[in-house]
Backbone as XML, in Angstrom:
<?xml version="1.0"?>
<chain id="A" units="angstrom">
  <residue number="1" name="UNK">
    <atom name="N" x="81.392" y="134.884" z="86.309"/>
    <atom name="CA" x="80.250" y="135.786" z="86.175"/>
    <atom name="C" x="79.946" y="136.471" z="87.516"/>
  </residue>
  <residue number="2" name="UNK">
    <atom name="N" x="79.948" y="135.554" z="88.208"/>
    <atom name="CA" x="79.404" y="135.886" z="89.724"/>
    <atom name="C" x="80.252" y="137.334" z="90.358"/>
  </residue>
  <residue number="3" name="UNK">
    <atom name="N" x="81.791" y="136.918" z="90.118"/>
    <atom name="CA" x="83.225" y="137.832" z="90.214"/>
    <atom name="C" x="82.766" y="139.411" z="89.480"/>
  </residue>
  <residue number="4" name="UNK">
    <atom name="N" x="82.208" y="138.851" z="88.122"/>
    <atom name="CA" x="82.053" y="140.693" z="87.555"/>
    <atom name="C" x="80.906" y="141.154" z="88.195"/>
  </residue>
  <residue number="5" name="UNK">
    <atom name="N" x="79.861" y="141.034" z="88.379"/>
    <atom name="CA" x="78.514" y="141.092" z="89.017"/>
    <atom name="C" x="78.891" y="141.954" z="90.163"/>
  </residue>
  <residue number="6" name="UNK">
    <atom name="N" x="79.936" y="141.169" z="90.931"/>
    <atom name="CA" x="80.603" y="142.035" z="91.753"/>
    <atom name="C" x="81.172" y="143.263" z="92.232"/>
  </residue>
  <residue number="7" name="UNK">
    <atom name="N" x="82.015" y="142.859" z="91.430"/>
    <atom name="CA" x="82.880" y="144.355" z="90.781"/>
    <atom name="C" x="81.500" y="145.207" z="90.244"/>
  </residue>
  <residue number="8" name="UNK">
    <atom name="N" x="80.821" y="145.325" z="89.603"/>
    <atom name="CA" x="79.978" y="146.229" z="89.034"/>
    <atom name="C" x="78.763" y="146.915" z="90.153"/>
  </residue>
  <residue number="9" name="UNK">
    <atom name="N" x="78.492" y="145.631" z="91.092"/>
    <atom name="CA" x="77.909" y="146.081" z="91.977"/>
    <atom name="C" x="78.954" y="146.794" z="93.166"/>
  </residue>
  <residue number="10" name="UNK">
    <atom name="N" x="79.764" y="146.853" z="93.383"/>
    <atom name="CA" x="80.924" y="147.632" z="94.075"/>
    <atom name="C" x="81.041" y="148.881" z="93.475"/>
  </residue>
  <residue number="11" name="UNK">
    <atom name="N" x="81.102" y="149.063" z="92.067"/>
    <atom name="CA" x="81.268" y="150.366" z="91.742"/>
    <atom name="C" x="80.231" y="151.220" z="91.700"/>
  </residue>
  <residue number="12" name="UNK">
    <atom name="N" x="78.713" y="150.530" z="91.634"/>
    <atom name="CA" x="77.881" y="151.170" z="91.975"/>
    <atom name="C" x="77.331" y="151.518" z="93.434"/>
  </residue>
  <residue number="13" name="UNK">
    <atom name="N" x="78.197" y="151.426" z="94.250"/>
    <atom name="CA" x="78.207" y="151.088" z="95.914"/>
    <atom name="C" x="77.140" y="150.267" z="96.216"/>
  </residue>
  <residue number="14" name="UNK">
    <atom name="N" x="76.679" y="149.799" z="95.464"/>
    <atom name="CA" x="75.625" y="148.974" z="96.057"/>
    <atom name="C" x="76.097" y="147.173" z="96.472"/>
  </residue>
  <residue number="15" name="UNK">
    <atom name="N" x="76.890" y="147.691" z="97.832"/>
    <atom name="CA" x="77.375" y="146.773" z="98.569"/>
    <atom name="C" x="77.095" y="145.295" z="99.396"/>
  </residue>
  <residue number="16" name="UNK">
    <atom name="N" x="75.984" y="145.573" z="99.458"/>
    <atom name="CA" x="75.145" y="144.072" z="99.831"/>
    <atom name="C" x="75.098" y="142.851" z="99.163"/>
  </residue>
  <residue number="17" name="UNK">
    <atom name="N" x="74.689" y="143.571" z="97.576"/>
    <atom name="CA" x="74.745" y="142.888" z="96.774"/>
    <atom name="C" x="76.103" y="142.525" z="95.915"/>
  </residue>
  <residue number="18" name="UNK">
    <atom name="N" x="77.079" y="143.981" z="96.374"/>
    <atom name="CA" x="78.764" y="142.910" z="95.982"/>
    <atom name="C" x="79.279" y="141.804" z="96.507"/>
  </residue>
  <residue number="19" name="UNK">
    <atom name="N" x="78.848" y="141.899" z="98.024"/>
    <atom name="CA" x="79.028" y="141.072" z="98.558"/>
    <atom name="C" x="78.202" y="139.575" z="98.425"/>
  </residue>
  <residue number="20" name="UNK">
    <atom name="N" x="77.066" y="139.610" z="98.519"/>
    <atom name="CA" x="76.540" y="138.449" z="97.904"/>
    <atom name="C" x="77.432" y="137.772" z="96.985"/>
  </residue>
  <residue number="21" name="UNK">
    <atom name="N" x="77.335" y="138.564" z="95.977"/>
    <atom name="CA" x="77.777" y="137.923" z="94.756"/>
    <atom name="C" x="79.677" y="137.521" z="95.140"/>
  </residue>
  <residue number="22" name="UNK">
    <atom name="N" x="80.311" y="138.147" z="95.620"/>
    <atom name="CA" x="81.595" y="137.768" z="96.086"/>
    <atom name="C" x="81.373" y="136.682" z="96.961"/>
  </residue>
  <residue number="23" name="UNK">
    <atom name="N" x="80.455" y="136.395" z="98.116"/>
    <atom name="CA" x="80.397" y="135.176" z="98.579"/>
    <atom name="C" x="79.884" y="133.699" z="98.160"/>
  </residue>
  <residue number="24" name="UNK">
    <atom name="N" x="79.122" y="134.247" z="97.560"/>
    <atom name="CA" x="78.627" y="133.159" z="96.009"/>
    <atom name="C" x="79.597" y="132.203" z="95.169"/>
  </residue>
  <residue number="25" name="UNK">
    <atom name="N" x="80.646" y="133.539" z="95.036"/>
    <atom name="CA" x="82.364" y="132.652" z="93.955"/>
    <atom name="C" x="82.581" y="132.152" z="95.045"/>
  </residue>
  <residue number="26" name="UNK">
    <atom name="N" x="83.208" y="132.449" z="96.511"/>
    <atom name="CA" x="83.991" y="131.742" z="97.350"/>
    <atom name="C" x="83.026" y="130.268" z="97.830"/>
  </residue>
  <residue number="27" name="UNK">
    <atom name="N" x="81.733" y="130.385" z="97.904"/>
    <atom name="CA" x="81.187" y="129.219" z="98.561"/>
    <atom name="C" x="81.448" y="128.590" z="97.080"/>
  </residue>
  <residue number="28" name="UNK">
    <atom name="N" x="81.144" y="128.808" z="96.270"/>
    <atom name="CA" x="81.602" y="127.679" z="94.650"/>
    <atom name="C" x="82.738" y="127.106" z="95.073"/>
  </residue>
  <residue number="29" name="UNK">
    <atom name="N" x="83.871" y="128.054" z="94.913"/>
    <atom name="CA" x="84.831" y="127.597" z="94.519"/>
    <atom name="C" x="85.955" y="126.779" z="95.964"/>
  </residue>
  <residue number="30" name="UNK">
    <atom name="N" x="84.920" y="126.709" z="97.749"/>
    <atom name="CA" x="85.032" y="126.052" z="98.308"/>
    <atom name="C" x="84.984" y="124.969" z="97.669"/>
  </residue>
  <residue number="31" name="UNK">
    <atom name="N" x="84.157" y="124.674" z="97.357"/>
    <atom name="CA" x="83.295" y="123.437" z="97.074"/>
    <atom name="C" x="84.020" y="122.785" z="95.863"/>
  </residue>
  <residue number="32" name="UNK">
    <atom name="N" x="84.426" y="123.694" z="95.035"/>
    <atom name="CA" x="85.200" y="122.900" z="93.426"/>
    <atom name="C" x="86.770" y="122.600" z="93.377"/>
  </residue>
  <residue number="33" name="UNK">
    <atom name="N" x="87.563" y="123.803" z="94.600"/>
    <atom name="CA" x="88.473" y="123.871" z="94.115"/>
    <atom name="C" x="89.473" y="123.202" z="95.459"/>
  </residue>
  <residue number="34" name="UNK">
    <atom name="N" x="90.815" y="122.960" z="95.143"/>
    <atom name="CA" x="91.935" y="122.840" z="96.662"/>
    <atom name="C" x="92.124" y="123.745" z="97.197"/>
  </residue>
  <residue number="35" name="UNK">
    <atom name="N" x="91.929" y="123.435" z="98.575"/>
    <atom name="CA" x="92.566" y="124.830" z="99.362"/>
    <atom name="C" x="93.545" y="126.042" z="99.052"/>
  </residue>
  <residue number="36" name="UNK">
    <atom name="N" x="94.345" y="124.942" z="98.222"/>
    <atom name="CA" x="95.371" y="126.259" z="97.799"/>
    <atom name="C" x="95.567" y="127.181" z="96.622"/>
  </residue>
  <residue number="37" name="UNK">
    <atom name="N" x="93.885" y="126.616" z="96.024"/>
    <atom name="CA" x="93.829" y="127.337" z="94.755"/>
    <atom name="C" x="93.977" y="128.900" z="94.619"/>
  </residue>
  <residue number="38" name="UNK">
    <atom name="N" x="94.499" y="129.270" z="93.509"/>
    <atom name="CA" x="94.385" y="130.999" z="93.428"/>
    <atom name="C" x="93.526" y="132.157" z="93.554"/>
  </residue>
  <residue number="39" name="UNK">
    <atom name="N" x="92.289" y="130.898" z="93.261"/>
    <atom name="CA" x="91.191" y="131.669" z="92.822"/>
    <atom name="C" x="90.087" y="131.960" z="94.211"/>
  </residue>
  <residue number="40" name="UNK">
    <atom name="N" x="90.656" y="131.317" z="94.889"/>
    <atom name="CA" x="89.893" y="131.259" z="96.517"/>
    <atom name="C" x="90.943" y="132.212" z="97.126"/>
  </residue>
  <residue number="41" name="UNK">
    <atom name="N" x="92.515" y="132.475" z="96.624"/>
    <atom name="CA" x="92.809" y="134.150" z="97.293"/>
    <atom name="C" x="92.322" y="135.320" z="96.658"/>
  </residue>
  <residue number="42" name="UNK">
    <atom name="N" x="91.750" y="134.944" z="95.378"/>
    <atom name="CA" x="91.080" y="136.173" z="94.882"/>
    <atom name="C" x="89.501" y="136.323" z="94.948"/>
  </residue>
  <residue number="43" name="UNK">
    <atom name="N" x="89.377" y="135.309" z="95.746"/>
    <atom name="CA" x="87.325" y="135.620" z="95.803"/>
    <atom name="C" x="87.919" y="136.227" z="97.396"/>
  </residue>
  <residue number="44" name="UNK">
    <atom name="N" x="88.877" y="135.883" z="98.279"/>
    <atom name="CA" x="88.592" y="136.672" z="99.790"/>
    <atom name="C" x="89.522" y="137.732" z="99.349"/>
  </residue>
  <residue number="45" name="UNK">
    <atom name="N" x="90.236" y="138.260" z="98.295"/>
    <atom name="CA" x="90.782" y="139.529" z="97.899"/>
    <atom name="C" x="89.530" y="140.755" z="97.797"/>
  </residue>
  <residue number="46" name="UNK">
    <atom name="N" x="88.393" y="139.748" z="96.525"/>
    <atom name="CA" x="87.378" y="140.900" z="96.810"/>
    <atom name="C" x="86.365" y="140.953" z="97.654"/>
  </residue>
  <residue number="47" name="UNK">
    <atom name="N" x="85.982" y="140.259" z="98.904"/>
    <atom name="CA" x="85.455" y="140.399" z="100.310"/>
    <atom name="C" x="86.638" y="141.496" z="100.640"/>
  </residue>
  <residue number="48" name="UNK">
    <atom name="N" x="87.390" y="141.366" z="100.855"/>
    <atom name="CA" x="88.313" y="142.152" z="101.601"/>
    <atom name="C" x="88.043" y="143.224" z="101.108"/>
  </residue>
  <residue number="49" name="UNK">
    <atom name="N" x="88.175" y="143.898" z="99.487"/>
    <atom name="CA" x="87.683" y="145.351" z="99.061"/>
    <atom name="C" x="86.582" y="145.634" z="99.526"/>
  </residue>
  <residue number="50" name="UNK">
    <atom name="N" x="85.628" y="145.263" z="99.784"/>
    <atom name="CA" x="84.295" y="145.236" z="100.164"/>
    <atom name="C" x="83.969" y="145.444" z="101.126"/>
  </residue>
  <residue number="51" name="UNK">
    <atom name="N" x="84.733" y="144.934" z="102.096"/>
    <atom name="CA" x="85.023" y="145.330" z="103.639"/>
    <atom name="C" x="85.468" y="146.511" z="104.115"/>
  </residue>
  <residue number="52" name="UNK">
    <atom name="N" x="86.547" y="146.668" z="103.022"/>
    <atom name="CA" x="87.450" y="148.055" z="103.391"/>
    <atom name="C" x="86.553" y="148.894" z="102.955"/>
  </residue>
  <residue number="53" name="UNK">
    <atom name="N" x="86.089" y="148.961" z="101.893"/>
    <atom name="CA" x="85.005" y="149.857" z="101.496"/>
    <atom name="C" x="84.037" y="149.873" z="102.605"/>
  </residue>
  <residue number="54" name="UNK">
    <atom name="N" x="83.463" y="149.204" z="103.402"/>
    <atom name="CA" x="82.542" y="149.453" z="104.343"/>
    <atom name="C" x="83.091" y="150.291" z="105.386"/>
  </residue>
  <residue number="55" name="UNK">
    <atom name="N" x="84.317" y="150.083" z="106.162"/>
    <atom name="CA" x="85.577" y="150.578" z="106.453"/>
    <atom name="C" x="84.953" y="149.260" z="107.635"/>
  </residue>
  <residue number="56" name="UNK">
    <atom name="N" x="84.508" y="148.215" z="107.728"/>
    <atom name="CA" x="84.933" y="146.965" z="108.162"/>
    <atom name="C" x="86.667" y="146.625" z="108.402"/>
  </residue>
  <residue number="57" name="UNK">
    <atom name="N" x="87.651" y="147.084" z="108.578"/>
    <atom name="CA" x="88.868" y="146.829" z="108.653"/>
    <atom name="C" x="89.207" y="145.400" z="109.439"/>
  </residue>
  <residue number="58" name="UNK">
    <atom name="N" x="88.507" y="144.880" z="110.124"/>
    <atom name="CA" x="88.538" y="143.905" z="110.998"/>
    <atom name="C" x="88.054" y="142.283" z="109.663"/>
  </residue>
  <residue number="59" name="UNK">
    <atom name="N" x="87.492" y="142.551" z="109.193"/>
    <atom name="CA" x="87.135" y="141.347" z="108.043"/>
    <atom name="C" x="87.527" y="141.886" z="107.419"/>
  </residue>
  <residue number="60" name="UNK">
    <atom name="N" x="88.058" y="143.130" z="107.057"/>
    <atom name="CA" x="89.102" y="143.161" z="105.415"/>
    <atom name="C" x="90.201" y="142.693" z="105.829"/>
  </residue>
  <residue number="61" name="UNK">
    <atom name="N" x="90.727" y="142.493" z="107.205"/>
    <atom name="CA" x="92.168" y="141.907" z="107.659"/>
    <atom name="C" x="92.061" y="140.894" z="107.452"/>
  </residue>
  <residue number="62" name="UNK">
    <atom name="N" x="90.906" y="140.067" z="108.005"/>
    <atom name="CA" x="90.689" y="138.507" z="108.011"/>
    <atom name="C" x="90.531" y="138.260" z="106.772"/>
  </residue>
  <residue number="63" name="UNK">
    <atom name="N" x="89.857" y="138.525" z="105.893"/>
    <atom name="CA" x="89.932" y="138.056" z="104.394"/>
    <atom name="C" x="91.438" y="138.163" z="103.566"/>
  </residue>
  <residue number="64" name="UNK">
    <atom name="N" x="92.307" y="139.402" z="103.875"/>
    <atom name="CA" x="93.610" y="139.414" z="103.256"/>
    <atom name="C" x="94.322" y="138.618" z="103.581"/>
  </residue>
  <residue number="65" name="UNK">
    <atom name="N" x="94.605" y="137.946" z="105.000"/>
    <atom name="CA" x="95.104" y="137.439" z="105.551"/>
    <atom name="C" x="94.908" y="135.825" z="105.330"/>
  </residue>
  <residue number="66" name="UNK">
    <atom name="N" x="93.469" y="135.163" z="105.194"/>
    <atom name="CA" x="93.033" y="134.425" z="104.396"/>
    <atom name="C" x="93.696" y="133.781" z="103.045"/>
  </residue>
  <residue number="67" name="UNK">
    <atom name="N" x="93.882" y="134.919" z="102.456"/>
    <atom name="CA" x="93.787" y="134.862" z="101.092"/>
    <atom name="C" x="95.678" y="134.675" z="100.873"/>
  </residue>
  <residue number="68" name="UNK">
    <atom name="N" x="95.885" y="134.886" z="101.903"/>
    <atom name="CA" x="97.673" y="134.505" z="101.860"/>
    <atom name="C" x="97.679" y="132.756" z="102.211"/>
  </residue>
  <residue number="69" name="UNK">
    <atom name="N" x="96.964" y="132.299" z="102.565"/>
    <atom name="CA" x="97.311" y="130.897" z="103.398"/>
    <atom name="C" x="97.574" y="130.082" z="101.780"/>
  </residue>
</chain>
Protein backbone atom coordinates (compact mmCIF):
# COMPACT_ATOMS: atom_id res chain seq x y z
CA UNK A 1 0.00 0.00 0.00
CA UNK A 2 2.55 2.26 1.31
CA UNK A 3 4.63 1.47 -2.39
CA UNK A 4 1.35 2.76 -4.45
CA UNK A 5 0.72 5.82 -2.21
CA UNK A 6 3.96 6.48 -3.54
CA UNK A 7 3.96 6.17 -6.92
CA UNK A 8 0.71 8.28 -6.95
CA UNK A 9 2.17 10.82 -4.85
CA UNK A 10 5.25 11.02 -7.36
CA UNK A 11 3.04 11.47 -10.18
CA UNK A 12 1.39 14.12 -8.63
CA UNK A 13 4.90 15.75 -7.82
CA UNK A 14 4.01 15.99 -4.61
CA UNK A 15 7.36 14.71 -3.44
CA UNK A 16 7.70 14.90 0.27
CA UNK A 17 5.08 12.92 0.66
CA UNK A 18 6.47 10.16 -2.04
CA UNK A 19 9.06 10.04 -0.20
CA UNK A 20 7.62 9.51 3.14
CA UNK A 21 5.67 6.94 2.01
CA UNK A 22 8.77 5.19 0.08
CA UNK A 23 10.66 5.41 3.36
CA UNK A 24 7.88 3.94 5.35
CA UNK A 25 8.13 0.41 2.92
CA UNK A 26 11.97 0.47 3.41
CA UNK A 27 11.94 1.08 7.32
CA UNK A 28 9.08 -2.02 7.27
CA UNK A 29 10.63 -4.06 5.31
CA UNK A 30 14.17 -3.38 7.25
CA UNK A 31 12.63 -4.62 9.98
CA UNK A 32 10.60 -7.84 8.32
CA UNK A 33 12.71 -8.84 5.74
CA UNK A 34 16.79 -10.36 4.99
CA UNK A 35 19.10 -8.16 3.76
CA UNK A 36 19.00 -9.65 0.58
CA UNK A 37 15.47 -9.48 -0.01
CA UNK A 38 14.09 -8.07 -3.41
CA UNK A 39 11.84 -6.03 -2.08
CA UNK A 40 14.36 -3.76 -0.08
CA UNK A 41 16.08 -3.26 -3.86
CA UNK A 42 12.85 -2.07 -4.88
CA UNK A 43 11.79 0.25 -1.92
CA UNK A 44 15.65 2.07 -2.53
CA UNK A 45 14.75 1.72 -6.48
CA UNK A 46 11.88 4.12 -5.66
CA UNK A 47 13.93 6.60 -3.25
CA UNK A 48 16.22 6.65 -6.02
CA UNK A 49 13.27 7.88 -8.63
CA UNK A 50 12.49 10.35 -6.18
CA UNK A 51 15.78 11.63 -5.87
CA UNK A 52 16.41 11.83 -9.46
CA UNK A 53 13.28 13.55 -9.76
CA UNK A 54 14.49 16.11 -7.24
CA UNK A 55 17.66 16.04 -9.45
CA UNK A 56 19.32 14.89 -5.94
CA UNK A 57 21.77 12.69 -8.15
CA UNK A 58 24.02 12.11 -5.20
CA UNK A 59 21.19 9.89 -3.13
CA UNK A 60 19.70 8.64 -6.34
CA UNK A 61 23.36 7.07 -6.75
CA UNK A 62 23.41 5.92 -3.21
CA UNK A 63 20.03 4.36 -3.28
CA UNK A 64 20.74 2.50 -6.85
CA UNK A 65 23.74 1.43 -5.74
CA UNK A 66 22.16 0.16 -2.48
CA UNK A 67 19.68 -1.58 -4.08
CA UNK A 68 22.38 -3.76 -6.03
CA UNK A 69 24.03 -5.15 -2.73
Amino acid sequence: IYNNLGAVYRQATEIDKALEMCAKVLEIDMKALPGNHPSLALSHQNISAIYSQQNDLTKAVYHQETALR
